[in-house]
PDB file of C-alpha atoms in Angstrom:
ATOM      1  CA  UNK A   5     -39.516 -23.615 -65.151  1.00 76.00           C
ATOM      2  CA  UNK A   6     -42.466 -25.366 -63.861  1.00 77.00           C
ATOM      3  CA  UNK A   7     -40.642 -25.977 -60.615  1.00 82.00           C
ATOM      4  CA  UNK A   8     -39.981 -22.521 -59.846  1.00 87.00           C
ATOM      5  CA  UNK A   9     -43.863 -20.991 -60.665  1.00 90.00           C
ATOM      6  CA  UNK A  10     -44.658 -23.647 -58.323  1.00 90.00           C
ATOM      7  CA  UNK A  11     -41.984 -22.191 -55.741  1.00 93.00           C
ATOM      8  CA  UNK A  12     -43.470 -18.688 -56.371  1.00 93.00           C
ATOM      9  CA  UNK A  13     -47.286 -19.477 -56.240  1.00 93.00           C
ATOM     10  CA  UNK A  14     -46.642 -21.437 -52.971  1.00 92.00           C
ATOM     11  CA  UNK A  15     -44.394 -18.167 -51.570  1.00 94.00           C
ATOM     12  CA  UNK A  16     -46.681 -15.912 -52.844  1.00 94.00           C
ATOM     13  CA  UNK A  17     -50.221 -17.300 -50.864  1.00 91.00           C
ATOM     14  CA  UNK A  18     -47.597 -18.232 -47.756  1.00 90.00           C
ATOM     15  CA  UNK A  19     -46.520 -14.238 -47.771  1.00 93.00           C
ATOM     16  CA  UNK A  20     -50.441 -13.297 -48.044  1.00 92.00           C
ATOM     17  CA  UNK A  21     -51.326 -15.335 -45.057  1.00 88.00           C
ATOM     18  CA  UNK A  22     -48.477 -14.426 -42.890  1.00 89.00           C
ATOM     19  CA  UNK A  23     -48.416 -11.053 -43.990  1.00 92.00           C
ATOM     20  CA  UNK A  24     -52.514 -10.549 -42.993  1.00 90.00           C
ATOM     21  CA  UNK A  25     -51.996 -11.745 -40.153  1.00 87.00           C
ATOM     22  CA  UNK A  26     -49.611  -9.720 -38.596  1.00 90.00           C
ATOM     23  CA  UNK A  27     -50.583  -6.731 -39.723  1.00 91.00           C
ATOM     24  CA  UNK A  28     -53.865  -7.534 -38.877  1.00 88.00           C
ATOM     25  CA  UNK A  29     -52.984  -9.481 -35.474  1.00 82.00           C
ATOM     26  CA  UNK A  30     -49.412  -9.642 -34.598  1.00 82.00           C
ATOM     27  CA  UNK A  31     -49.565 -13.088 -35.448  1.00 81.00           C
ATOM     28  CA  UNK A  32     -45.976 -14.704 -36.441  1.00 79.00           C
ATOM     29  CA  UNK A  33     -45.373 -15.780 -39.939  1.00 78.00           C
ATOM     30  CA  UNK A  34     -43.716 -18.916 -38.846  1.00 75.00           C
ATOM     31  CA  UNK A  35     -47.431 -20.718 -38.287  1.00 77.00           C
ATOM     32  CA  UNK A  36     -48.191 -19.739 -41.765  1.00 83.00           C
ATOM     33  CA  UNK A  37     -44.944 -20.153 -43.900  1.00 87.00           C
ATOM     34  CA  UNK A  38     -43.487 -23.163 -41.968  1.00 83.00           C
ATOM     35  CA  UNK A  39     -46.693 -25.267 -42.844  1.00 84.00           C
ATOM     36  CA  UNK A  40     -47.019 -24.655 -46.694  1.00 85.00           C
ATOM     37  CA  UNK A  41     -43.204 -24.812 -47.612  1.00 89.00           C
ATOM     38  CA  UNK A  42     -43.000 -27.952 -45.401  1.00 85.00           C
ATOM     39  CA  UNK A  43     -46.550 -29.500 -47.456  1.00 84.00           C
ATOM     40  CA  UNK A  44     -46.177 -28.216 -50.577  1.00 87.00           C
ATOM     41  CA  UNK A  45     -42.694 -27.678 -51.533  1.00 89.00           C
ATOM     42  CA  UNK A  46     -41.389 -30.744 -49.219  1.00 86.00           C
ATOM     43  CA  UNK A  47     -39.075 -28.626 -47.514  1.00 88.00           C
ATOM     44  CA  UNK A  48     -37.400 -29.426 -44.482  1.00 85.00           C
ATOM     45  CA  UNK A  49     -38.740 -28.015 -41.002  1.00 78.00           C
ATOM     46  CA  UNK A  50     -35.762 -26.520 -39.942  1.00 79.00           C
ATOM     47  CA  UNK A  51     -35.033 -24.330 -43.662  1.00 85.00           C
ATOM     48  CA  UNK A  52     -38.822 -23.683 -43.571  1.00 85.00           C
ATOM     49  CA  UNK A  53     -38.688 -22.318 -39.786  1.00 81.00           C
ATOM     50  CA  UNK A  54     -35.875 -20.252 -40.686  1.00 85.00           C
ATOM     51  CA  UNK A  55     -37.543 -18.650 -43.826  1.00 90.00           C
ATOM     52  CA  UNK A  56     -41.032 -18.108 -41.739  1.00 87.00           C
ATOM     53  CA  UNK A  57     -38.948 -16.296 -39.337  1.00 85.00           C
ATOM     54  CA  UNK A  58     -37.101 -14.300 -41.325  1.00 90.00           C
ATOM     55  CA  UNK A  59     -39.997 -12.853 -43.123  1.00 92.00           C
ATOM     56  CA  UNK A  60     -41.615 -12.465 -39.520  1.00 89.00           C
ATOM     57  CA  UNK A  61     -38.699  -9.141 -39.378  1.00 91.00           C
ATOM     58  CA  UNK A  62     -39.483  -6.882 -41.783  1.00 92.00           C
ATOM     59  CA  UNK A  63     -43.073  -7.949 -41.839  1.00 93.00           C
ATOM     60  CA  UNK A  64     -43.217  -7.213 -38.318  1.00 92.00           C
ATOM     61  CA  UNK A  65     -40.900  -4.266 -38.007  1.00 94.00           C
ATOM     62  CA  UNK A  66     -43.002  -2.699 -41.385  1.00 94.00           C
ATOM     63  CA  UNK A  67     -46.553  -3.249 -39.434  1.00 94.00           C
ATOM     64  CA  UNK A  68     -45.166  -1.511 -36.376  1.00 94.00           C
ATOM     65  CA  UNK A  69     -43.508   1.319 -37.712  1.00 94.00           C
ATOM     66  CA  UNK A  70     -47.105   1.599 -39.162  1.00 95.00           C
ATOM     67  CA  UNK A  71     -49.024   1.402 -35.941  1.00 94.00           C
ATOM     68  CA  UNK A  72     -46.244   3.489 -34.679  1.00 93.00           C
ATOM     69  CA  UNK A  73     -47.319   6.541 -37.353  1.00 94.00           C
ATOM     70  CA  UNK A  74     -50.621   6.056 -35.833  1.00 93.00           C
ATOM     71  CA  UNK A  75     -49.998   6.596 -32.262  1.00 90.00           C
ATOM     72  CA  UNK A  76     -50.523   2.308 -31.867  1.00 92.00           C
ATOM     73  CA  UNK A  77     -47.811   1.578 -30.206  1.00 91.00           C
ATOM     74  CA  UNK A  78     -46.554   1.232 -26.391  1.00 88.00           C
ATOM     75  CA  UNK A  79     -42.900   0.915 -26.913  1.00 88.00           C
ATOM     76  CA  UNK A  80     -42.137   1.795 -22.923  1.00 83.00           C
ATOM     77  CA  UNK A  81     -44.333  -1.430 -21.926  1.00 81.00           C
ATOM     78  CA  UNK A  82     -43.614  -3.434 -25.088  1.00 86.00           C
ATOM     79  CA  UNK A  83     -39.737  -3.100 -24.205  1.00 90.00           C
ATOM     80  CA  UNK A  84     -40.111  -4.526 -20.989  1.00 89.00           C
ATOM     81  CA  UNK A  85     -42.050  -7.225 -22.213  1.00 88.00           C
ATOM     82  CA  UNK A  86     -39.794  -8.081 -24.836  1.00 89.00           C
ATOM     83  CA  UNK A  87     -36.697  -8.476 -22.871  1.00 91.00           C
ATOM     84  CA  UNK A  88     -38.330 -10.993 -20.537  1.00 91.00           C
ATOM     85  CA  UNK A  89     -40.016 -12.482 -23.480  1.00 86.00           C
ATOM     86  CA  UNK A  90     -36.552 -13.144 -25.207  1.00 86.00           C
ATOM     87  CA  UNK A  91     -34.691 -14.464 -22.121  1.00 87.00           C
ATOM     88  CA  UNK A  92     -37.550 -17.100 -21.131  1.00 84.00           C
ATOM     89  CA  UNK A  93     -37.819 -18.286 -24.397  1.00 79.00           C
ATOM     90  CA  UNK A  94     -34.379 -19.133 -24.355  1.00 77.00           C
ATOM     91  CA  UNK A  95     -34.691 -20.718 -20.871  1.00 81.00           C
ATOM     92  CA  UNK A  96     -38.030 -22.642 -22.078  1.00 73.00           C
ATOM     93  CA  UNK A  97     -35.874 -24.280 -25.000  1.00 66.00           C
ATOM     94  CA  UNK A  98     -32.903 -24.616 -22.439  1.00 70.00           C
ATOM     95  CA  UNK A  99     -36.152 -26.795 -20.265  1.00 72.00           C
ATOM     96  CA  UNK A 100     -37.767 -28.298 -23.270  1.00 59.00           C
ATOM     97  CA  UNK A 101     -34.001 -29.773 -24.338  1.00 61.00           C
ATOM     98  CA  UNK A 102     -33.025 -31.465 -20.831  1.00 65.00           C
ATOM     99  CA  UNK A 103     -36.635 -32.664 -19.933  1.00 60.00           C
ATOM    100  CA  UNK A 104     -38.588 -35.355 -21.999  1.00 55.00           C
ATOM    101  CA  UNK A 105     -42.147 -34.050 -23.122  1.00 49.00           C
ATOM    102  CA  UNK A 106     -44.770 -33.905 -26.010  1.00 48.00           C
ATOM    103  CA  UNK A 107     -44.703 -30.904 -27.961  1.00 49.00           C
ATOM    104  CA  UNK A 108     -48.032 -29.564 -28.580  1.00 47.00           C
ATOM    105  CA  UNK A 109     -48.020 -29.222 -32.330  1.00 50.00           C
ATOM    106  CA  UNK A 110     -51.567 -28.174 -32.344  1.00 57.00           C
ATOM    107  CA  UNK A 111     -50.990 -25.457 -29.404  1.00 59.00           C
ATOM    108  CA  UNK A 112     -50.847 -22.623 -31.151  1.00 63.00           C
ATOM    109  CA  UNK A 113     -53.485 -23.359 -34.751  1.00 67.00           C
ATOM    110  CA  UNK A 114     -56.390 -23.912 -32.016  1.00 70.00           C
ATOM    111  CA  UNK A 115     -55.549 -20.867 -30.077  1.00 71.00           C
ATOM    112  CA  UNK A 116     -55.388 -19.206 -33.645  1.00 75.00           C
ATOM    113  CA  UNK A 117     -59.059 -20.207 -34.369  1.00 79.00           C
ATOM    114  CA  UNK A 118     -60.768 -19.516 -31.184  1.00 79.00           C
ATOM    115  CA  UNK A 119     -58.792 -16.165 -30.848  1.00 78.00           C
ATOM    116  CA  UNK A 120     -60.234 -15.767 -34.011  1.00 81.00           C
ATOM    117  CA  UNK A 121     -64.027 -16.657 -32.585  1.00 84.00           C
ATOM    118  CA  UNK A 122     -63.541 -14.357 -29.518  1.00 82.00           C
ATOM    119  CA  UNK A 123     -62.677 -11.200 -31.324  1.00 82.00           C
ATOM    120  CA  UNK A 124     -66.230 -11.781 -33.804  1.00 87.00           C
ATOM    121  CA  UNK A 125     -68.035 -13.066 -30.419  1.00 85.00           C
ATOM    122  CA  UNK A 126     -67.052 -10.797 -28.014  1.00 82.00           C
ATOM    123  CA  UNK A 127     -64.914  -7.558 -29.838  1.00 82.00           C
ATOM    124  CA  UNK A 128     -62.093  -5.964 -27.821  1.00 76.00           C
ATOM    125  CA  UNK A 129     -64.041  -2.586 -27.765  1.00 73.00           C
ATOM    126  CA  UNK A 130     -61.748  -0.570 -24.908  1.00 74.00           C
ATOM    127  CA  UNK A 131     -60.718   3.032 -25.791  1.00 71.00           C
ATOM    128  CA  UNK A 132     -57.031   4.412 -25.604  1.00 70.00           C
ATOM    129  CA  UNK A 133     -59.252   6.932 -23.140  1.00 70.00           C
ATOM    130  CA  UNK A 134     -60.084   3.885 -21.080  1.00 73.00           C
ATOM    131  CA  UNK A 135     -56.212   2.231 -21.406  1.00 72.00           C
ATOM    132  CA  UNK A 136     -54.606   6.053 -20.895  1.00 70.00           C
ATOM    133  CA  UNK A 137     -56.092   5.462 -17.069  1.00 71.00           C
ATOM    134  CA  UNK A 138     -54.479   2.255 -15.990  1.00 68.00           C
ATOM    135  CA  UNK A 139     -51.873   2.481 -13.330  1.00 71.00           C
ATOM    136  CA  UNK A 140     -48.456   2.673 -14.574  1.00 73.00           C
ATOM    137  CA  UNK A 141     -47.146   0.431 -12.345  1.00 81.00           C
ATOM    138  CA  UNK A 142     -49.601  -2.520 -12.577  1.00 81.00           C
ATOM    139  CA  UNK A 143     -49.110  -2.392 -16.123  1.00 81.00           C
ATOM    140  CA  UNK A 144     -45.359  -2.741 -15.509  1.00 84.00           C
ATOM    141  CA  UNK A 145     -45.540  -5.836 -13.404  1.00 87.00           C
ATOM    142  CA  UNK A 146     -47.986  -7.553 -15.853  1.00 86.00           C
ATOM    143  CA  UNK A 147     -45.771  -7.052 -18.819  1.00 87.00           C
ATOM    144  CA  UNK A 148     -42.819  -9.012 -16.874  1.00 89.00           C
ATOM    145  CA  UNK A 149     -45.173 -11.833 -15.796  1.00 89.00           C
ATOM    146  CA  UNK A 150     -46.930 -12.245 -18.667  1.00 86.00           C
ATOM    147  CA  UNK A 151     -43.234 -12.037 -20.300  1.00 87.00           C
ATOM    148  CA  UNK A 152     -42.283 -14.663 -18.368  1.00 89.00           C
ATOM    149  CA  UNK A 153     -44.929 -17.018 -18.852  1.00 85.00           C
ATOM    150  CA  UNK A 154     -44.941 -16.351 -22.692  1.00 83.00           C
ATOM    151  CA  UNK A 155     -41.851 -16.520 -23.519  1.00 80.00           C
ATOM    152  CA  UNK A 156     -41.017 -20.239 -21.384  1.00 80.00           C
ATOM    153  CA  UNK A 157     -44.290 -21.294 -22.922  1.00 74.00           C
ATOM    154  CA  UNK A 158     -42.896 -20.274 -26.477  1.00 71.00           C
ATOM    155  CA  UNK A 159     -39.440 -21.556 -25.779  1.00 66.00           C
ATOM    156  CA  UNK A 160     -40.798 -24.743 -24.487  1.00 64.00           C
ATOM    157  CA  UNK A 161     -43.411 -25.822 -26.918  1.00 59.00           C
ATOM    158  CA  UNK A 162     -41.879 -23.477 -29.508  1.00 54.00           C
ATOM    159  CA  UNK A 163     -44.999 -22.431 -30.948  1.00 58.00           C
ATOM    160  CA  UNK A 164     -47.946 -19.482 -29.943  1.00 58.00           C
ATOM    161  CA  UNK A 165     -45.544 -16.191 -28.926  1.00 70.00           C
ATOM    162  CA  UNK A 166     -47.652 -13.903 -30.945  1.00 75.00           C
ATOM    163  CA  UNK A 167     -51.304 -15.308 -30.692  1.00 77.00           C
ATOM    164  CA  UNK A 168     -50.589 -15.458 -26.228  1.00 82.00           C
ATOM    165  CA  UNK A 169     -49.070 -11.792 -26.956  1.00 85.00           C
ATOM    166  CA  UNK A 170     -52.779 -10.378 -28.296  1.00 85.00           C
ATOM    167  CA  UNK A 171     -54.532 -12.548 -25.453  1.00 83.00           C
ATOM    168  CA  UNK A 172     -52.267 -11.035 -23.217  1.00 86.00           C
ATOM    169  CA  UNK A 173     -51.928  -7.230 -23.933  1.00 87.00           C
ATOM    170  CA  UNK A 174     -56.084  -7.302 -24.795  1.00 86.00           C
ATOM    171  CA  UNK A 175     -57.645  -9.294 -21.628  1.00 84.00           C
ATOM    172  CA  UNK A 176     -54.690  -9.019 -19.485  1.00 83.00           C
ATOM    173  CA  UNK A 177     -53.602  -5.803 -19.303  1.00 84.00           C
ATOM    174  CA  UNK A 178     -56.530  -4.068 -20.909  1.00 84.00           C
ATOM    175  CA  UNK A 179     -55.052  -2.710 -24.273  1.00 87.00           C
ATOM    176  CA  UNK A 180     -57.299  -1.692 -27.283  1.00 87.00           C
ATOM    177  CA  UNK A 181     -56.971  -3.679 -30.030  1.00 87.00           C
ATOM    178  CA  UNK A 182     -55.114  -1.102 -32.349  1.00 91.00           C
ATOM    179  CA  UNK A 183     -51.714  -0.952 -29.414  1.00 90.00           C
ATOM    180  CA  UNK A 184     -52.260  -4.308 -28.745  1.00 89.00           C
ATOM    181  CA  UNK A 185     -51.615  -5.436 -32.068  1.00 91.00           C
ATOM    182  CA  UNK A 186     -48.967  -2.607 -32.611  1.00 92.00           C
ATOM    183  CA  UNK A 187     -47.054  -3.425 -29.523  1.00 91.00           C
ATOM    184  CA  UNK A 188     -47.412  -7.379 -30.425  1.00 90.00           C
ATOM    185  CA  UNK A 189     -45.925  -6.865 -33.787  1.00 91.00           C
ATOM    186  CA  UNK A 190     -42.906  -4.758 -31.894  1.00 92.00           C
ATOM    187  CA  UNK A 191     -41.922  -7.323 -29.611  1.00 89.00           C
ATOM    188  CA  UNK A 192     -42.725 -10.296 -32.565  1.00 87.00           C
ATOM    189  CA  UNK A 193     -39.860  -7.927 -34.556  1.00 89.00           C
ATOM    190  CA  UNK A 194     -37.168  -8.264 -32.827  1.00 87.00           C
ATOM    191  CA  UNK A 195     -38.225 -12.556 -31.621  1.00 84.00           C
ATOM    192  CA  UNK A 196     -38.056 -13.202 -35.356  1.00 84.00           C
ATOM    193  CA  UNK A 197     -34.511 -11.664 -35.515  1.00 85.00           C
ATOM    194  CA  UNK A 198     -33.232 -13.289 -32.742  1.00 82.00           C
ATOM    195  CA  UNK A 199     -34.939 -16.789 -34.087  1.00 79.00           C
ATOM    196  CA  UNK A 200     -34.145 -16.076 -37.506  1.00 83.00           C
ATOM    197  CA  UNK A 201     -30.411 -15.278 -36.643  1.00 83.00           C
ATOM    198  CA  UNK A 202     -29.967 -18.829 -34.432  1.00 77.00           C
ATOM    199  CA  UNK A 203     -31.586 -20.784 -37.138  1.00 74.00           C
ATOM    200  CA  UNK A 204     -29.395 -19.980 -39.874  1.00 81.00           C
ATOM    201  CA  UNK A 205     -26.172 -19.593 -37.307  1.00 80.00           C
ATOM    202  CA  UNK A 206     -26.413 -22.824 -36.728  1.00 74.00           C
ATOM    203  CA  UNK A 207     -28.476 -24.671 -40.109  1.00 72.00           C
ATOM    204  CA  UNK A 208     -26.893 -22.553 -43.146  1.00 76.00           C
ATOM    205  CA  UNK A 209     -28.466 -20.621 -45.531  1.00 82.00           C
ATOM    206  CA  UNK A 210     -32.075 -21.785 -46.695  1.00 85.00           C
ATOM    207  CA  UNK A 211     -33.073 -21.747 -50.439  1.00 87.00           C
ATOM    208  CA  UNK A 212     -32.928 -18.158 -51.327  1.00 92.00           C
ATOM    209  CA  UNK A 213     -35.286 -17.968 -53.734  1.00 93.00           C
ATOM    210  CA  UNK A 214     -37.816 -19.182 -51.101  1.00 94.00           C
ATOM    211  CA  UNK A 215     -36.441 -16.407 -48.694  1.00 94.00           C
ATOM    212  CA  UNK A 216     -36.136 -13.774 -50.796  1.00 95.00           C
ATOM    213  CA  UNK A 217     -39.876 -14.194 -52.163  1.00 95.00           C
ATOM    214  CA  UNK A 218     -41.226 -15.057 -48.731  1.00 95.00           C
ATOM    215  CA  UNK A 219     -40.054 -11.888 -47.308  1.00 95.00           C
ATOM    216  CA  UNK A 220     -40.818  -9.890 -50.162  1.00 96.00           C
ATOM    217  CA  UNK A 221     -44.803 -11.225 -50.164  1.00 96.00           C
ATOM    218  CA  UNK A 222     -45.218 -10.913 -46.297  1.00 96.00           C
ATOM    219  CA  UNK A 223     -43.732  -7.688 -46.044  1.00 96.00           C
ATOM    220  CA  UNK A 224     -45.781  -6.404 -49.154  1.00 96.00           C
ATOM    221  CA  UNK A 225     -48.913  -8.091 -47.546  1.00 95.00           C
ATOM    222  CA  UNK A 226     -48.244  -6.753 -43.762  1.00 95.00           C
ATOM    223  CA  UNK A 227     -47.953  -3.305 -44.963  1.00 95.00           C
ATOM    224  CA  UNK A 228     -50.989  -3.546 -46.827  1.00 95.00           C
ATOM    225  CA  UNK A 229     -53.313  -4.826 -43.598  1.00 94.00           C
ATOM    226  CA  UNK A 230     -51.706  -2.865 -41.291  1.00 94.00           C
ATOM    227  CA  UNK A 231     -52.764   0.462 -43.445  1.00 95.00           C
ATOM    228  CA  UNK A 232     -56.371  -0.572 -43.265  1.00 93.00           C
ATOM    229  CA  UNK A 233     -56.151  -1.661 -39.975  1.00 91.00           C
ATOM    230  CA  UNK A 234     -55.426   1.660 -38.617  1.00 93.00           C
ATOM    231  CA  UNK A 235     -58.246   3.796 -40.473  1.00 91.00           C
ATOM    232  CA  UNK A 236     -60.583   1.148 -39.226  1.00 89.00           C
ATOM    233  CA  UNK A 237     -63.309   1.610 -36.845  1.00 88.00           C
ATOM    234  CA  UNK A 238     -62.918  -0.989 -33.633  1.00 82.00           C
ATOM    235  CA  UNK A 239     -66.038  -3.184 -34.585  1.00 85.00           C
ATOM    236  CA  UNK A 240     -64.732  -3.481 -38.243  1.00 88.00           C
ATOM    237  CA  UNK A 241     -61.361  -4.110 -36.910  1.00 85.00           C
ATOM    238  CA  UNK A 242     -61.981  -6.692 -34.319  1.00 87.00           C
ATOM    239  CA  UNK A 243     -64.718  -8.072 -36.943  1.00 89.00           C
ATOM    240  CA  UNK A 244     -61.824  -9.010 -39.543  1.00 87.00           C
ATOM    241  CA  UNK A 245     -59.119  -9.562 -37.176  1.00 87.00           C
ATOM    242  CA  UNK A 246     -61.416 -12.434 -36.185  1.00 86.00           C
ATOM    243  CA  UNK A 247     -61.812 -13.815 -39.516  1.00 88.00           C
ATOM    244  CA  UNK A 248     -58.918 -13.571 -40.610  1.00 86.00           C
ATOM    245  CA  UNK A 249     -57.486 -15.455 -37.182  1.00 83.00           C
ATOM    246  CA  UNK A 250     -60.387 -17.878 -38.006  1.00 86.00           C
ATOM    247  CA  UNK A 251     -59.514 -18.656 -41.464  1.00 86.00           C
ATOM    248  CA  UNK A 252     -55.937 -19.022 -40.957  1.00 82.00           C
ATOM    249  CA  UNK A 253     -56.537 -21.377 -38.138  1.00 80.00           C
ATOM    250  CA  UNK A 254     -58.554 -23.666 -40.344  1.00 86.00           C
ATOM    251  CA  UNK A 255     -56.053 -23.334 -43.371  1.00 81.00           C
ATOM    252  CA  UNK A 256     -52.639 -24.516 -40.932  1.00 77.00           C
ATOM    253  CA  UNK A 257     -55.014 -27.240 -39.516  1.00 80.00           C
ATOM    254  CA  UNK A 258     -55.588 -28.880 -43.180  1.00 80.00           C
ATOM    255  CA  UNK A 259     -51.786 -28.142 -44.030  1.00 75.00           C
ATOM    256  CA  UNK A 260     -50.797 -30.150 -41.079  1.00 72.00           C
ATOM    257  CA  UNK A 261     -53.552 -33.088 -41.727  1.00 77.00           C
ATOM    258  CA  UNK A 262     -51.790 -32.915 -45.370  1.00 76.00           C
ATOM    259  CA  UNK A 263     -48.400 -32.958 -44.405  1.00 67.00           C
ATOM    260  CA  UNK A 264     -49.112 -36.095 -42.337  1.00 68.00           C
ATOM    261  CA  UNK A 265     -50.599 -38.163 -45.260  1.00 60.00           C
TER     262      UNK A 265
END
């Protein structure tokens, strides 16, 4: 009995983190989930991987049908994105598998954090007026480069897809805050599906208790931040889009310092 409150508790703050920040940020699950099932229930990274990305679907897929509703979304340049997203990432692990290197574990919790800082220090305060007049075509070609080089970064390291997505859609191609987090959590929807799928294709089934109460929490969580994200202003927006970046960065960075004790 205690075992399985414990199980629930620790599902239950892993689905509020995930599920804040991507409906707040597009931010995956996985770097939330993976770190406190791994610490605190002594699960094995590959189950725990599987479960964070699994709850990244509906989570995901919930927060952008919300943004969606809200006129959020760029599905023509999130598509295009996507695909080359998806097939680099497979080519990055296809890389990361043949050639020897160092996987940068902290990659994607620092990037997290100072994500966090920029959006408090410097707010993403561009108008859909502003984005509306962007050529077409330019934004095109960035969403396949910045595809590219996301998705082989992702698939390499295997970490960061949906904290480069926000860097990329906001500074890059000069998205608001509101689509850029609605067309993150689009592309992060269908990622998590086709992670999600491979990982238990090829591991099994994970503990479903853990699974089922994971997803339940984040999607519960996700639907809940993404609501309030959309009636928010852009300064309160980027205000506690940045905290909460900041705060989860700190929290993965003491789960990993844990789980290495």
């Amino acid at each position: 009995m205690i075992d399985l409150i414990i199980k629930i508790t620790v599902c239950m703050f892993a689905g509020l983190g995930a599920g804040l920040g991507t409906g707040f940020a597009g931010m995956s699950a996985a770097a939330v989930i993976s770190p406190m099932l791994i610490t605190f229930l002594d699960m094995k990274a590959y189950e725990a991987v599987g479960i964070a990305l699994a709850s990244d679907v509906l989570a995901s897929a919930v927060s952008a049908y919300t943004y969606k509703r809200n006129g959020n979304l760029d599905i023509k340049n999130g598509m295009i994105m996507m695909l080359t997203v998806l097939a680099f990432t497979l080519f990055g692990s296809y890389i990361a598998s043949v050639v020897p290197n160092k996987t940068m574990s902290g990659f994607s919790v620092v990037m997290t954090f100072f994500l966090g800082v920029k959006f408090i220090v410097k707010p993403v305060m561009t108008t859909k007026e502003t984005m509306e007049k962007l050529d077409g075509r330019a934004k095109i070609v960035k969403s396949v480069i910045f595809g590219i080089l996301i998705g082989f970064i992702c698939g390499f390291i295997g970490a960061g897809g949906g904290m480069m997505l926000l860097l990329a859609l906001t500074t890059v191609l000069g998205y608001e805050l509101k689509t850029a987090v609605g067309t993150s959590v689009f592309i992060m929807t269908f990622t998590a599906l086709t992670g999600s799928a491979g990982h238990f294709a090829l591991g099994g089934m994970p503990d479903i208790i853990c699974l089922v109460l994971c997803i339940f929490f984040t999607f519960i969580f996700a639907r809940m931040a993404a609501l309030f994200a959309n009636k928010s202003d852009a300064k309160t927006l980027n205000r506690v889009t940045g905290a909460v970046l900041m705060v989860l960065g700190i929290v993965i960075m003491g789960f990993k310092i844990l789980n290495k004790q």
